[in-house]
Amino acid sequence: MKVLYVEDNEQDADLTCRRLARLAPDIAIATVHTLADARARLAAEEAAGAPPDVLLVDVRLPDGNGLELLGEVRLRGLPIAVVMLTGSGDEALVVAALRSGADDYVVKSGAYIERLPATLAGVVQTFRQASAHRSTPIRVLYAEPSAADVDLLQRHLARYAPHVQVEPVFTAQEALVRLPPEADPGPDVLLLDFKLPGMNALDVVREVRHERGLNLPIIVITGHGDETSAAQTLKLGATDYLVKQEDLLNRLPVAIENAWYRAQLERERGALRESEERFRQMAESIGDVFWLSDPQRRVTLYMSPAFERIWCLPVSDVYANWRAWLDDVHDDDRDMLRARMDDLSLAELEFEFRVCPPGHEMRYVHMRVYVVRDGAGRHVRRAGVIQDITERKAQEARIEHLAYHDSLTGLPNRAMLMDRLGRALSQAQRLDQQLAVLFIDLDRFKLVNDSLGHHVGDQLLQEIARRLRATLRDNDTVARVGGDEFQVVVCNVAGATDAARIAEKLMRALGEPFTLAGQELHVTASLGVSLFPRDGASGELLLKYADTALYEAKGEGRNAYRFFSPEMNAQAHGRLRLENDLRRAVERHELELHYQPQLDLATGEVCAVEALVRWRHPVRGLVLPNTFIPIAEETGLVLGIGEWVLNEACRQVAQWQRDGLADNVSALRVAVNISARQLQRPGLDGAVRRALSLSGLAPPCLELEITESSVMLDPLHAQGVLQSLRDLGVLLSIDDFGTGYSSLAYLKRLPLDRLKIDRSFIGGIPSDSDDAAIVETIIVMTHKLGLRVIAEGVETLEQRLQLVRQGCDEMQGFLLAHPVPADELPALLKTLKEAAATARLTPPTP
């Protein structure tokens, strides 16, 4: 749209141009500041054949009045719409402008610039429509017996309404002959003098309307005083009538145009009604949903019947509540859909969503929404088309599945594997986790194809895919990337040992026999393993390294797995072998107990022994707990080992008591460590009851040591378990006190007998004042709770003396004795008893 803007205030002009550039970039605006410049600019653009579409002119200009420019434009018949700009209070000038031919006006107040684009667009559209109408000729058949009247009318129309073309006849019969279907094309308007030779206008109207059934506009001109007769013609179907008065010539062109416009409008309305009927028939016969709404009044104007098939709701529900259809939209789509539908600034919308009718299948639909505007550009309606795309979605899903999955096994193909591997690597980097990639290749699969046929080979691959999926977790990925090649991505692995365990699990799953075509098939596989971040950070690199490791596994005899890193391969294999050996250690009687004495600092005599588990491996020799206990904790084997230690300790101590060892140590007591898993697992009290019953050991001779951290995992549960153990009569103590985050509020509620101070505090006394203060505080606090205190890790005489001075009750450590095997304990206890009687080991005076 080209706009010539005439404004004497340069600041107003600059502001308007800049705002319009942002609001309506499709408007090209040129600015002048005087009436003379406007005339010159119009003349130049008219000469160039490119006049502006709109003249936006201020009423008050420094060298004249904007009304002058308006008059010149209209006098010369320039095809330019004119909008006047005026300040508030200039109503008289506005009226004068409109009478002079202005198309609209704008008052410069408030947000008038924001409204200007819509005003200009509406003015141009209206001006062009009016110009089109004025350029369309109106053919008038004029029946008038007076040639002078005909001549006068023709000369008047030629000057003031040249588009009205008159064909005169002098009788009614001549007029009827020239009407359709005899005359083709017929006239647009029939103009009749009331008194015609032979028959009057009433007879002609009756003939045209009732006998021929023509909808031609008819205007009757009657003489002064014949209004009654003319009114009768209206009843018969005439369109209008005029009385012959002095201003008849001025009124007649307007009446002709109005009659023609009314006829045009009626034809358009008829065509619209016919179009609407055709639309309704079409809308009701096809599957798409058509709708029309009024967002201002919040009502549905039309909804086609196809709506009921998708929503399973009667259309009447939407007429009663224009947003009732939103209730059955999927929960995840509803808020987005409502927000976008409520945003009336959006001209067109297009989106997909899901419809979930209660008790019916979910449907996918695609909706397009269009804005319907009035002549002024205002948003008055919204129309839309909804298409059921459920089948298309299903087809797309099938196509996408084929694009990213193996057609034989249904597993992801390489494309999807790379996508998931990329996502898994991003997650592993973000969460600081490890990830394993495994490359699997079946051993001698070609032999199956060659001997039993490809059909059986395909069935075998399908069964292998099923086993691999069943063996792995849901968030792991297994893909088929070749004939008998599979790749696996395992997220969040706990290092090489965990990856090795998964590899062996997959090999065991594939090692189970397959029954196909009536035959039992045995399949083995070789695996290569790479780890993130140890071996690489990219998916391609990890797959390459897993392939390299696979090659090594096949080269070393197949039916094996190898890690890419030789060091890691050895480490993983060693730890896994140790785990497998540990699983059989109990049944092979490879575990044994060593005992370390505990000393009563007040009497200087041994009061108890602590049972410590050792593993005498047939190849490795003696394996200490810090090597195998973490593996036992991780795998759950600690439950079985813990129960064996409990039973064996009770059995041996009870046997020593029966054999007379109690003569060396009065009231010999054995302390057994209870793991966190044992404490958390139900049935610990039952296991202790069975151990006491089978061994015959008196409950007060058994002390159970529970670590501080295991109690605080679930203090309420621990309190209940310890109370049930106390009810059995056994003694209870807290081990490693000071290393956890215990609460004194919970400690005082627990049925405890002793507190064992962790060796990390004992090692610093007496030289470290902080450790000494901590130990002293623990002893005082423990005594306040009515418990005895035992210190572990005592290795020097100075440490023992410091503990005695601080009031510690018992001690344990290398100063007294190292842990010894069970068969050496009786001799050790005898030696310690004899030594306690000498002056050298007599407890010193604090």
PDB file of N, CA and C in Angstrom, residues 401 404-406 409-418 420-421 424 436-442 461-482 484-491 502 506 510 527 543:
ATOM      1  N   HIS A 401       9.221 -47.247  12.553  1.00  0.00           N
ATOM      2  CA  HIS A 401       9.745 -48.464  13.178  1.00  0.00           C
ATOM      3  C   HIS A 401      10.626 -49.227  12.194  1.00  0.00           C
ATOM      4  N   TYR A 404      14.032 -47.602  11.821  1.00  0.00           N
ATOM      5  CA  TYR A 404      14.949 -47.644  12.957  1.00  0.00           C
ATOM      6  C   TYR A 404      15.010 -49.007  13.636  1.00  0.00           C
ATOM      7  N   HIS A 405      14.381 -50.016  13.059  1.00  0.00           N
ATOM      8  CA  HIS A 405      14.402 -51.343  13.672  1.00  0.00           C
ATOM      9  C   HIS A 405      14.715 -52.402  12.628  1.00  0.00           C
ATOM     10  N   ASP A 406      15.275 -53.474  13.114  1.00  0.00           N
ATOM     11  CA  ASP A 406      15.567 -54.624  12.275  1.00  0.00           C
ATOM     12  C   ASP A 406      14.268 -55.358  11.968  1.00  0.00           C
ATOM     13  N   THR A 409      14.118 -59.229  13.683  1.00  0.00           N
ATOM     14  CA  THR A 409      14.066 -59.428  15.139  1.00  0.00           C
ATOM     15  C   THR A 409      13.265 -58.358  15.874  1.00  0.00           C
ATOM     16  N   GLY A 410      13.007 -57.239  15.208  1.00  0.00           N
ATOM     17  CA  GLY A 410      12.322 -56.136  15.888  1.00  0.00           C
ATOM     18  C   GLY A 410      13.236 -55.318  16.780  1.00  0.00           C
ATOM     19  N   LEU A 411      14.531 -55.679  16.838  1.00  0.00           N
ATOM     20  CA  LEU A 411      15.482 -54.913  17.636  1.00  0.00           C
ATOM     21  C   LEU A 411      15.833 -53.605  16.930  1.00  0.00           C
ATOM     22  N   PRO A 412      16.318 -52.611  17.659  1.00  0.00           N
ATOM     23  CA  PRO A 412      16.834 -51.402  17.001  1.00  0.00           C
ATOM     24  C   PRO A 412      17.942 -51.756  16.011  1.00  0.00           C
ATOM     25  N   ASN A 413      17.996 -50.977  14.922  1.00  0.00           N
ATOM     26  CA  ASN A 413      19.091 -51.160  13.977  1.00  0.00           C
ATOM     27  C   ASN A 413      20.236 -50.215  14.327  1.00  0.00           C
ATOM     28  N   ARG A 414      21.231 -50.128  13.468  1.00  0.00           N
ATOM     29  CA  ARG A 414      22.406 -49.319  13.795  1.00  0.00           C
ATOM     30  C   ARG A 414      22.048 -47.835  13.936  1.00  0.00           C
ATOM     31  N   ALA A 415      21.107 -47.345  13.104  1.00  0.00           N
ATOM     32  CA  ALA A 415      20.737 -45.930  13.178  1.00  0.00           C
ATOM     33  C   ALA A 415      20.183 -45.584  14.560  1.00  0.00           C
ATOM     34  N   MET A 416      19.267 -46.419  15.053  1.00  0.00           N
ATOM     35  CA  MET A 416      18.709 -46.141  16.378  1.00  0.00           C
ATOM     36  C   MET A 416      19.753 -46.376  17.466  1.00  0.00           C
ATOM     37  N   LEU A 417      20.599 -47.380  17.287  1.00  0.00           N
ATOM     38  CA  LEU A 417      21.651 -47.631  18.275  1.00  0.00           C
ATOM     39  C   LEU A 417      22.528 -46.398  18.450  1.00  0.00           C
ATOM     40  N   MET A 418      22.930 -45.779  17.334  1.00  0.00           N
ATOM     41  CA  MET A 418      23.793 -44.603  17.425  1.00  0.00           C
ATOM     42  C   MET A 418      23.071 -43.453  18.113  1.00  0.00           C
ATOM     43  N   ARG A 420      20.618 -43.710  20.397  1.00  0.00           N
ATOM     44  CA  ARG A 420      20.515 -44.007  21.826  1.00  0.00           C
ATOM     45  C   ARG A 420      21.876 -43.964  22.513  1.00  0.00           C
ATOM     46  N   LEU A 421      22.912 -44.378  21.808  1.00  0.00           N
ATOM     47  CA  LEU A 421      24.253 -44.321  22.383  1.00  0.00           C
ATOM     48  C   LEU A 421      24.660 -42.873  22.622  1.00  0.00           C
ATOM     49  N   ALA A 424      22.794 -41.733  25.664  1.00  0.00           N
ATOM     50  CA  ALA A 424      23.340 -42.368  26.874  1.00  0.00           C
ATOM     51  C   ALA A 424      24.669 -41.734  27.266  1.00  0.00           C
ATOM     52  N   ALA A 436      28.865 -49.011  29.334  1.00  0.00           N
ATOM     53  CA  ALA A 436      29.544 -50.120  28.661  1.00  0.00           C
ATOM     54  C   ALA A 436      28.935 -50.364  27.292  1.00  0.00           C
ATOM     55  N   VAL A 437      29.798 -50.639  26.314  1.00  0.00           N
ATOM     56  CA  VAL A 437      29.368 -51.042  24.971  1.00  0.00           C
ATOM     57  C   VAL A 437      29.882 -52.456  24.736  1.00  0.00           C
ATOM     58  N   LEU A 438      28.970 -53.359  24.366  1.00  0.00           N
ATOM     59  CA  LEU A 438      29.331 -54.760  24.137  1.00  0.00           C
ATOM     60  C   LEU A 438      29.035 -55.128  22.688  1.00  0.00           C
ATOM     61  N   PHE A 439      29.989 -55.750  22.051  1.00  0.00           N
ATOM     62  CA  PHE A 439      29.837 -56.225  20.675  1.00  0.00           C
ATOM     63  C   PHE A 439      29.743 -57.752  20.744  1.00  0.00           C
ATOM     64  N   ILE A 440      28.632 -58.322  20.264  1.00  0.00           N
ATOM     65  CA  ILE A 440      28.378 -59.768  20.360  1.00  0.00           C
ATOM     66  C   ILE A 440      28.375 -60.362  18.957  1.00  0.00           C
ATOM     67  N   ASP A 441      29.102 -61.434  18.800  1.00  0.00           N
ATOM     68  CA  ASP A 441      29.111 -62.158  17.521  1.00  0.00           C
ATOM     69  C   ASP A 441      28.933 -63.644  17.817  1.00  0.00           C
ATOM     70  N   LEU A 442      27.948 -64.263  17.147  1.00  0.00           N
ATOM     71  CA  LEU A 442      27.692 -65.686  17.377  1.00  0.00           C
ATOM     72  C   LEU A 442      28.807 -66.523  16.774  1.00  0.00           C
ATOM     73  N   LEU A 461      17.910 -66.441  15.244  1.00  0.00           N
ATOM     74  CA  LEU A 461      18.212 -65.029  15.503  1.00  0.00           C
ATOM     75  C   LEU A 461      17.085 -64.361  16.290  1.00  0.00           C
ATOM     76  N   GLN A 462      15.843 -64.718  15.982  1.00  0.00           N
ATOM     77  CA  GLN A 462      14.710 -64.146  16.717  1.00  0.00           C
ATOM     78  C   GLN A 462      14.726 -64.582  18.179  1.00  0.00           C
ATOM     79  N   GLU A 463      15.051 -65.856  18.428  1.00  0.00           N
ATOM     80  CA  GLU A 463      15.112 -66.343  19.802  1.00  0.00           C
ATOM     81  C   GLU A 463      16.280 -65.714  20.563  1.00  0.00           C
ATOM     82  N   ILE A 464      17.408 -65.527  19.865  1.00  0.00           N
ATOM     83  CA  ILE A 464      18.558 -64.874  20.503  1.00  0.00           C
ATOM     84  C   ILE A 464      18.204 -63.438  20.881  1.00  0.00           C
ATOM     85  N   ALA A 465      17.504 -62.745  19.987  1.00  0.00           N
ATOM     86  CA  ALA A 465      17.078 -61.372  20.287  1.00  0.00           C
ATOM     87  C   ALA A 465      16.173 -61.345  21.510  1.00  0.00           C
ATOM     88  N   ARG A 466      15.261 -62.322  21.597  1.00  0.00           N
ATOM     89  CA  ARG A 466      14.346 -62.371  22.746  1.00  0.00           C
ATOM     90  C   ARG A 466      15.128 -62.598  24.031  1.00  0.00           C
ATOM     91  N   ARG A 467      16.105 -63.484  24.020  1.00  0.00           N
ATOM     92  CA  ARG A 467      16.883 -63.749  25.238  1.00  0.00           C
ATOM     93  C   ARG A 467      17.726 -62.545  25.652  1.00  0.00           C
ATOM     94  N   LEU A 468      18.299 -61.877  24.657  1.00  0.00           N
ATOM     95  CA  LEU A 468      19.102 -60.698  24.992  1.00  0.00           C
ATOM     96  C   LEU A 468      18.244 -59.614  25.634  1.00  0.00           C
ATOM     97  N   ARG A 469      17.043 -59.392  25.078  1.00  0.00           N
ATOM     98  CA  ARG A 469      16.149 -58.382  25.644  1.00  0.00           C
ATOM     99  C   ARG A 469      15.743 -58.747  27.063  1.00  0.00           C
ATOM    100  N   ALA A 470      15.464 -60.047  27.271  1.00  0.00           N
ATOM    101  CA  ALA A 470      15.019 -60.492  28.596  1.00  0.00           C
ATOM    102  C   ALA A 470      16.135 -60.407  29.631  1.00  0.00           C
ATOM    103  N   THR A 471      17.374 -60.493  29.197  1.00  0.00           N
ATOM    104  CA  THR A 471      18.502 -60.491  30.122  1.00  0.00           C
ATOM    105  C   THR A 471      18.872 -59.080  30.564  1.00  0.00           C
ATOM    106  N   LEU A 472      18.645 -58.098  29.683  1.00  0.00           N
ATOM    107  CA  LEU A 472      19.052 -56.725  29.969  1.00  0.00           C
ATOM    108  C   LEU A 472      17.924 -55.933  30.604  1.00  0.00           C
ATOM    109  N   ARG A 473      18.265 -54.750  31.134  1.00  0.00           N
ATOM    110  CA  ARG A 473      17.268 -53.862  31.725  1.00  0.00           C
ATOM    111  C   ARG A 473      16.525 -53.101  30.631  1.00  0.00           C
ATOM    112  N   ASP A 474      15.404 -52.510  31.011  1.00  0.00           N
ATOM    113  CA  ASP A 474      14.581 -51.796  30.040  1.00  0.00           C
ATOM    114  C   ASP A 474      15.304 -50.584  29.454  1.00  0.00           C
ATOM    115  N   ASN A 475      16.156 -49.928  30.248  1.00  0.00           N
ATOM    116  CA  ASN A 475      16.816 -48.727  29.751  1.00  0.00           C
ATOM    117  C   ASN A 475      18.119 -49.025  29.017  1.00  0.00           C
ATOM    118  N   ASP A 476      18.483 -50.317  28.888  1.00  0.00           N
ATOM    119  CA  ASP A 476      19.625 -50.705  28.074  1.00  0.00           C
ATOM    120  C   ASP A 476      19.159 -50.936  26.634  1.00  0.00           C
ATOM    121  N   THR A 477      20.086 -50.879  25.708  1.00  0.00           N
ATOM    122  CA  THR A 477      19.751 -51.024  24.290  1.00  0.00           C
ATOM    123  C   THR A 477      20.502 -52.205  23.704  1.00  0.00           C
ATOM    124  N   VAL A 478      19.772 -53.082  23.024  1.00  0.00           N
ATOM    125  CA  VAL A 478      20.393 -54.152  22.259  1.00  0.00           C
ATOM    126  C   VAL A 478      19.929 -54.013  20.813  1.00  0.00           C
ATOM    127  N   ALA A 479      20.881 -54.031  19.886  1.00  0.00           N
ATOM    128  CA  ALA A 479      20.575 -53.805  18.468  1.00  0.00           C
ATOM    129  C   ALA A 479      21.194 -54.907  17.635  1.00  0.00           C
ATOM    130  N   ARG A 480      20.513 -55.201  16.534  1.00  0.00           N
ATOM    131  CA  ARG A 480      21.096 -56.124  15.559  1.00  0.00           C
ATOM    132  C   ARG A 480      21.686 -55.285  14.436  1.00  0.00           C
ATOM    133  N   VAL A 481      23.008 -55.435  14.225  1.00  0.00           N
ATOM    134  CA  VAL A 481      23.692 -54.571  13.266  1.00  0.00           C
ATOM    135  C   VAL A 481      24.229 -55.351  12.077  1.00  0.00           C
ATOM    136  N   GLY A 482      24.052 -56.656  12.065  1.00  0.00           N
ATOM    137  CA  GLY A 482      24.525 -57.462  10.953  1.00  0.00           C
ATOM    138  C   GLY A 482      23.849 -58.812  10.982  1.00  0.00           C
ATOM    139  N   ASP A 484      24.691 -61.939  12.113  1.00  0.00           N
ATOM    140  CA  ASP A 484      24.687 -62.559  13.449  1.00  0.00           C
ATOM    141  C   ASP A 484      25.439 -61.691  14.451  1.00  0.00           C
ATOM    142  N   GLU A 485      25.419 -60.386  14.218  1.00  0.00           N
ATOM    143  CA  GLU A 485      26.121 -59.453  15.084  1.00  0.00           C
ATOM    144  C   GLU A 485      25.114 -58.588  15.849  1.00  0.00           C
ATOM    145  N   PHE A 486      25.368 -58.438  17.118  1.00  0.00           N
ATOM    146  CA  PHE A 486      24.517 -57.627  17.984  1.00  0.00           C
ATOM    147  C   PHE A 486      25.409 -56.676  18.774  1.00  0.00           C
ATOM    148  N   GLN A 487      24.876 -55.493  19.044  1.00  0.00           N
ATOM    149  CA  GLN A 487      25.594 -54.525  19.871  1.00  0.00           C
ATOM    150  C   GLN A 487      24.695 -54.099  21.026  1.00  0.00           C
ATOM    151  N   VAL A 488      25.303 -53.911  22.193  1.00  0.00           N
ATOM    152  CA  VAL A 488      24.553 -53.616  23.416  1.00  0.00           C
ATOM    153  C   VAL A 488      25.151 -52.374  24.067  1.00  0.00           C
ATOM    154  N   VAL A 489      24.271 -51.482  24.529  1.00  0.00           N
ATOM    155  CA  VAL A 489      24.679 -50.309  25.311  1.00  0.00           C
ATOM    156  C   VAL A 489      24.067 -50.456  26.698  1.00  0.00           C
ATOM    157  N   VAL A 490      24.906 -50.514  27.715  1.00  0.00           N
ATOM    158  CA  VAL A 490      24.446 -50.670  29.103  1.00  0.00           C
ATOM    159  C   VAL A 490      24.786 -49.396  29.860  1.00  0.00           C
ATOM    160  N   CYS A 491      23.771 -48.739  30.394  1.00  0.00           N
ATOM    161  CA  CYS A 491      23.959 -47.473  31.101  1.00  0.00           C
ATOM    162  C   CYS A 491      24.297 -47.698  32.572  1.00  0.00           C
ATOM    163  N   ILE A 502      27.847 -58.560  33.435  1.00  0.00           N
ATOM    164  CA  ILE A 502      26.811 -58.500  32.391  1.00  0.00           C
ATOM    165  C   ILE A 502      27.216 -59.360  31.204  1.00  0.00           C
ATOM    166  N   LEU A 506      25.076 -62.531  29.758  1.00  0.00           N
ATOM    167  CA  LEU A 506      24.618 -62.672  28.374  1.00  0.00           C
ATOM    168  C   LEU A 506      25.120 -63.984  27.771  1.00  0.00           C
ATOM    169  N   LEU A 510      22.758 -67.070  26.346  1.00  0.00           N
ATOM    170  CA  LEU A 510      22.865 -67.637  24.996  1.00  0.00           C
ATOM    171  C   LEU A 510      23.353 -69.078  25.027  1.00  0.00           C
ATOM    172  N   LEU A 527      32.310 -61.945  22.863  1.00  0.00           N
ATOM    173  CA  LEU A 527      31.930 -60.575  23.201  1.00  0.00           C
ATOM    174  C   LEU A 527      33.170 -59.704  23.338  1.00  0.00           C
ATOM    175  N   LEU A 543      32.433 -48.151  19.935  1.00  0.00           N
ATOM    176  CA  LEU A 543      32.059 -49.303  19.103  1.00  0.00           C
ATOM    177  C   LEU A 543      33.283 -49.907  18.426  1.00  0.00           C
TER     178      LEU A 543
END
